[in-house]
XYZ file of C-alpha atoms in Angstrom:
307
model
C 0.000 0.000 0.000
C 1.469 3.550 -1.124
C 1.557 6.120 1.763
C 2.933 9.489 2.603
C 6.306 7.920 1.573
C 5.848 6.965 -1.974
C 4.031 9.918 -2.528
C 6.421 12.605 -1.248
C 8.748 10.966 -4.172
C 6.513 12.578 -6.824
C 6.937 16.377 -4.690
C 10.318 16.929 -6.323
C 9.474 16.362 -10.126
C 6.046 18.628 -9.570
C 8.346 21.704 -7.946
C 7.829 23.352 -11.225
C 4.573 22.840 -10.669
C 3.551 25.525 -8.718
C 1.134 25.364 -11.651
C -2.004 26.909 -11.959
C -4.536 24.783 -10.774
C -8.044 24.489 -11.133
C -10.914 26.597 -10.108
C -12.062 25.035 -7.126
C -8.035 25.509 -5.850
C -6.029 27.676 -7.524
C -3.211 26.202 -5.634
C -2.111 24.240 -2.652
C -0.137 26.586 -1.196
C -2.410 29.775 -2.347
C -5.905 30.796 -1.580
C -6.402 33.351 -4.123
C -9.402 31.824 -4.924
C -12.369 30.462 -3.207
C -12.231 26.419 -2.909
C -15.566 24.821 -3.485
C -15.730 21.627 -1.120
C -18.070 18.651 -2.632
C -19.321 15.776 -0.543
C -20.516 12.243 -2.186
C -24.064 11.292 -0.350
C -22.795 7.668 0.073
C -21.208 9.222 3.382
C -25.038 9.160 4.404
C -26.433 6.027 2.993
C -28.181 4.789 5.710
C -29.853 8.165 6.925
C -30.040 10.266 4.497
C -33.462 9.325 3.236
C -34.758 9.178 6.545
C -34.978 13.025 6.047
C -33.686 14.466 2.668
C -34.405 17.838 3.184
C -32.215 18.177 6.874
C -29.770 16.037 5.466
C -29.077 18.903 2.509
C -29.767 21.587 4.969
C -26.900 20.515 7.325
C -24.195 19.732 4.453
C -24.744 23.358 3.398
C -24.248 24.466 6.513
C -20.968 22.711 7.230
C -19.374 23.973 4.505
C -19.961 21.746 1.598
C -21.338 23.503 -1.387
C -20.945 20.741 -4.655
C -23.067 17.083 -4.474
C -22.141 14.291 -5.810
C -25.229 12.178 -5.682
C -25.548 7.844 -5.356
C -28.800 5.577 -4.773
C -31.557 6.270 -2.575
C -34.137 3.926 -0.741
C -36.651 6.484 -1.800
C -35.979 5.722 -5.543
C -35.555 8.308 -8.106
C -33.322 10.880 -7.031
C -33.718 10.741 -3.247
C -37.616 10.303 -3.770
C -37.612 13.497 -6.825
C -37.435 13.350 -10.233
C -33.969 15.153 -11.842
C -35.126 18.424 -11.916
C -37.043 18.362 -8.709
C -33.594 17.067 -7.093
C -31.820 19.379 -8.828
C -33.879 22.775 -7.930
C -34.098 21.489 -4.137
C -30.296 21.880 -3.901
C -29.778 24.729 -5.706
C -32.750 26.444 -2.989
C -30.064 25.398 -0.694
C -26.883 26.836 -2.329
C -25.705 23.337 -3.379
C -24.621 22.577 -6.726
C -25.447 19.325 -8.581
C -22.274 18.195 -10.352
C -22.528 14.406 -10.436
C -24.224 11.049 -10.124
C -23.366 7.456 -9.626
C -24.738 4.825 -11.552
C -24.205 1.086 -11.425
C -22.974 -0.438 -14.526
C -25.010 -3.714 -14.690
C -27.747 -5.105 -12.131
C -26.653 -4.930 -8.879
C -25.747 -8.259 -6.936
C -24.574 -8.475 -3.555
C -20.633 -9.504 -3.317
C -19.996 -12.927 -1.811
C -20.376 -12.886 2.123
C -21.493 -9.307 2.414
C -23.795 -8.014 4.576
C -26.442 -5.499 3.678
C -25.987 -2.341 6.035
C -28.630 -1.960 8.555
C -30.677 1.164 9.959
C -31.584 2.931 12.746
C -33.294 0.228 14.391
C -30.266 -2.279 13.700
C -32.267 -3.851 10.821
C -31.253 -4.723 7.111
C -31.858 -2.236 4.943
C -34.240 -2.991 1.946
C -32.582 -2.300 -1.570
C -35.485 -1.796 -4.047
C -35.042 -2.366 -7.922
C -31.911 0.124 -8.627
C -31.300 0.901 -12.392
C -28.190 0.750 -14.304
C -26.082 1.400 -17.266
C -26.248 -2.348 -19.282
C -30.362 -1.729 -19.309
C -31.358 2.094 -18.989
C -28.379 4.058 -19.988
C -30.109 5.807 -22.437
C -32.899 6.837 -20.144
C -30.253 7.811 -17.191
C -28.347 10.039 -19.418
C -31.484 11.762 -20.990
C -32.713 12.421 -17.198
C -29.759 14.084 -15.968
C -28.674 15.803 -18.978
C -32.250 17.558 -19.086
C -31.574 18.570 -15.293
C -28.500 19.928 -16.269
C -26.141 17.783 -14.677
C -22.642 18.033 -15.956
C -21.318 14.509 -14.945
C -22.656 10.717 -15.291
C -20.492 8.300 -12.799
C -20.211 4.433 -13.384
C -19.589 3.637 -9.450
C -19.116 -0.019 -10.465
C -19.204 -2.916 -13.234
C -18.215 -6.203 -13.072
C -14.654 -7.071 -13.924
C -13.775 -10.480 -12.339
C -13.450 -12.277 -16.046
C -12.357 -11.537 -19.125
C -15.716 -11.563 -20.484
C -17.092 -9.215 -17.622
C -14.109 -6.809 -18.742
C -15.309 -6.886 -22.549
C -19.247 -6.372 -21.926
C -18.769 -3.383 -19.188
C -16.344 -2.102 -22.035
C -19.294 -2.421 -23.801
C -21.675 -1.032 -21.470
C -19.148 1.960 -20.828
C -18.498 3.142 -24.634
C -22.121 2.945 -25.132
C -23.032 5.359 -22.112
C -19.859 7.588 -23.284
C -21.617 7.688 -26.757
C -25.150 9.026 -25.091
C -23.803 11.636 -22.484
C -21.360 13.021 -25.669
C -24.499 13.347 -27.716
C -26.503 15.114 -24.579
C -23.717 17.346 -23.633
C -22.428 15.666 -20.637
C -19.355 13.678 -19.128
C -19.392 10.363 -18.388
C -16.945 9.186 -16.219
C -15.625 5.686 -14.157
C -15.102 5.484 -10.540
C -12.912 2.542 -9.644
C -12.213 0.899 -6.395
C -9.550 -1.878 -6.090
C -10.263 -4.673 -8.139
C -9.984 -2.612 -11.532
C -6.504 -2.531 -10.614
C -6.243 -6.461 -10.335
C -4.847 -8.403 -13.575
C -7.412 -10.838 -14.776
C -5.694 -12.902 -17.324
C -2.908 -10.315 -18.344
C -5.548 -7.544 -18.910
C -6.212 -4.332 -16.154
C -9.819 -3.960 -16.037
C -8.235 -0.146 -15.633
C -5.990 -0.057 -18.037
C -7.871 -1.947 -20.432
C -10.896 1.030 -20.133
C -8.436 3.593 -20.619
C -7.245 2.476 -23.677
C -10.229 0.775 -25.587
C -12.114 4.308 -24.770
C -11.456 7.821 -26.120
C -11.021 10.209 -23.677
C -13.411 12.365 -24.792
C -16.278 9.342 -24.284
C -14.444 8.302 -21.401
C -12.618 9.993 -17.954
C -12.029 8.943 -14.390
C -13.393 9.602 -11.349
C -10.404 8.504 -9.363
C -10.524 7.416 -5.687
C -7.527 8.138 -4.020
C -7.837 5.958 -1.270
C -9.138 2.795 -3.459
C -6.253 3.574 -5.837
C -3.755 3.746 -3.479
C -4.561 0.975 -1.512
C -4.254 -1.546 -4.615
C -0.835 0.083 -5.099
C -1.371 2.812 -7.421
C 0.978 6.076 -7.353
C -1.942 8.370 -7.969
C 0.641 11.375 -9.090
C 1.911 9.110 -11.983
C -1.180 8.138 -12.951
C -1.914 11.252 -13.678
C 1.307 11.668 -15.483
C 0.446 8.672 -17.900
C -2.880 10.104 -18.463
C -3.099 13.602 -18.246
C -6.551 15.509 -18.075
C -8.634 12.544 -18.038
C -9.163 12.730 -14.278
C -11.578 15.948 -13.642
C -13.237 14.224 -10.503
C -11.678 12.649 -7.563
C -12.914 10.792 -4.321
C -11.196 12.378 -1.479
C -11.086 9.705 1.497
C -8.140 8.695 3.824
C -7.619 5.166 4.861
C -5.018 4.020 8.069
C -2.528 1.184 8.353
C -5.007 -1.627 8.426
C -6.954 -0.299 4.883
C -10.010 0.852 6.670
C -11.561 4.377 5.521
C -10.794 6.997 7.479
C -11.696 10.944 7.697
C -9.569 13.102 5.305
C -6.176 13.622 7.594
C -6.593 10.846 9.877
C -5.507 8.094 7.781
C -2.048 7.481 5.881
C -2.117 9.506 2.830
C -0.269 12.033 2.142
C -2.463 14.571 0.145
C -0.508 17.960 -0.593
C 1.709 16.029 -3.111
C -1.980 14.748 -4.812
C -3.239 18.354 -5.336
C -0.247 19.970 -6.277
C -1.035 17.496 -9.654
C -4.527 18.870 -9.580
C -3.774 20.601 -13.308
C -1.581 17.515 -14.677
C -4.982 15.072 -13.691
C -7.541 17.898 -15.262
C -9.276 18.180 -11.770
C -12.570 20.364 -11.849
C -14.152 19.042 -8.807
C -13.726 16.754 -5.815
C -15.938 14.711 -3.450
C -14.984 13.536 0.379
C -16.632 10.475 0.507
C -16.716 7.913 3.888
C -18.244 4.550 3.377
C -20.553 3.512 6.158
C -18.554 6.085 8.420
C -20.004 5.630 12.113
C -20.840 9.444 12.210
C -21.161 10.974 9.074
C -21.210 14.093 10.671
C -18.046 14.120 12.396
C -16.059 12.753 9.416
C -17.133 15.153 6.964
C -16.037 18.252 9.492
C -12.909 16.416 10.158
C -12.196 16.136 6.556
C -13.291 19.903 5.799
C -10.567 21.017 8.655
C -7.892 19.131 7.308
C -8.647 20.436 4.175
C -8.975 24.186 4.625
C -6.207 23.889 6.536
C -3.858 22.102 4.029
C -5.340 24.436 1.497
C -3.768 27.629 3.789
C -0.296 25.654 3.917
């Protein structure tokens, strides 16, 4: 697993690089400009549609001011159509810049558990959509809201022929949000990092797709932990990662708040303009108070930001 140490080796050859960076940053080491936090609503998958409305209402007001949205209970978008979803946040001062899809029909992993609510029950996962069977209608929906970004969370990739047909799956999508003016994207975790048979499931999406059909949403902490050198990833690919996952994750792999884990993330953002970044999302999986990691993660952050 890559940590503060085999990051810091990338600091040197980016030294040039106080380069200008993106919008939401300007720099590292500058705050010229305002820095637009975004938060993925995974963080609050098993409250958030308990109450939608003082779930937004409290993000705004701890700083976060870009959403990155996932699947809700409620269906739909958190119980809303699109554009109902879409002018909710924006009577909040939240921005709608993204939204995960799944690639093909979701199955639960070997062994897993499903997460359980307030009452220490299993949660109940209705029907979800996803890319293989609605892409068209997915893309259509969010482009008409005005959405600038379509995620694939997941697809299969554990065979050759899973690799090939979420290829598939993935040009196809690329193909739609191109023709409705807006970005599709992958978000990987580990396993797309794994060889199956000599081929990447990464690598091989990277290459079989053009970038305009086709950038990444990379996680850091995913990447990192299946041995990735996010910095020369970057380097190999350059502009073709304008969103990131911003999570931390300590000594034993487990997701942490931004800061309290064992990445080092100045040397990440000071590549901001080599990976194309536009926007980022701190993310926590199943954290055990959403609320406390996401102000933990929006110190570090301002702070590193002021460094």
């Amino acid at each position: 697993m890559l940590n503060r140490r085999l990051l810091i080796k990338n600091t040197a050859a980016l030294a040039l690089g106080s380069m200008l960076l993106p919008e939401a940053f300007s720099s590292v080491n500058q705050s010229a400009k305002p820095r637009k936090l975004g938060i993925q609503l995974f963080t609050f998958f098993t409250t958030i549609d308990a109450d939608v409305d003082g779930t937004l209402q409290k993000i705004a007001a701890a700083g976060y001011s870009e959403i990155e949205s996932a699947f809700s209970r409620k269906g739909g978008f958190y119980g809303m159509s699109a554009k109902e979803f879409s002018a909710k946040l924006n009577s909040l001062g939240l921005t709608w810049k993204s939204h995960h899809v799944i690639g093909a029909p979701f199955k639960m992993p070997a062994n897993a558990k499903l997460p359980t609510d307030a009452n220490g029950n299993p949660i109940a996962i209705p029907p979800m959509k996803n890319l293989r069977d609605n892409y068209q209608e997915i893309v259509t929906e969010l482009a008409e809201a005005g959405v600038p970004y379509i995620v694939c969370a997941s697809t299969p990739v554990s065979t050759v022929e899973e690799i090939k047909a979420s290829t598939e799956v993935l040009q196809k999508t690329g193909d739609a949000a191109k023709k409705a003016g807006i970005q599709f994207a992958y978000h990987n975790h580990e396993a797309e990092f794994k060889s199956v048979d000599a081929i990447v499931p990464y690598d091989y999406f990277l290459s079989q797709i053009s970038k305009d059909h086709l950038k990444m949403e990379l996680d850091l902490a995913w990447a990192i932990k299946a041995g990735i050198d996010p910095v020369a990833l970057f380097k190999k690919h350059p502009g073709r990662f304008p969103l990131w996952h911003v999570k931390d994750i300590d000594n034993d792999g487990k997701v942490q708040p931004v800061g309290n884990g064992t990445i080092d993330f100045k040397p990440i953002f000071k590549a901001a303009s080599i990976a194309g970044l536009k926007h980022f999302f701190v993310e926590h999986d199943m954290p055990a108070d959403a609320w406390a990691s996401i102000n933990a993660s929006k110190e570090y952050l301002n702070d590193m930001f002021k460094s």
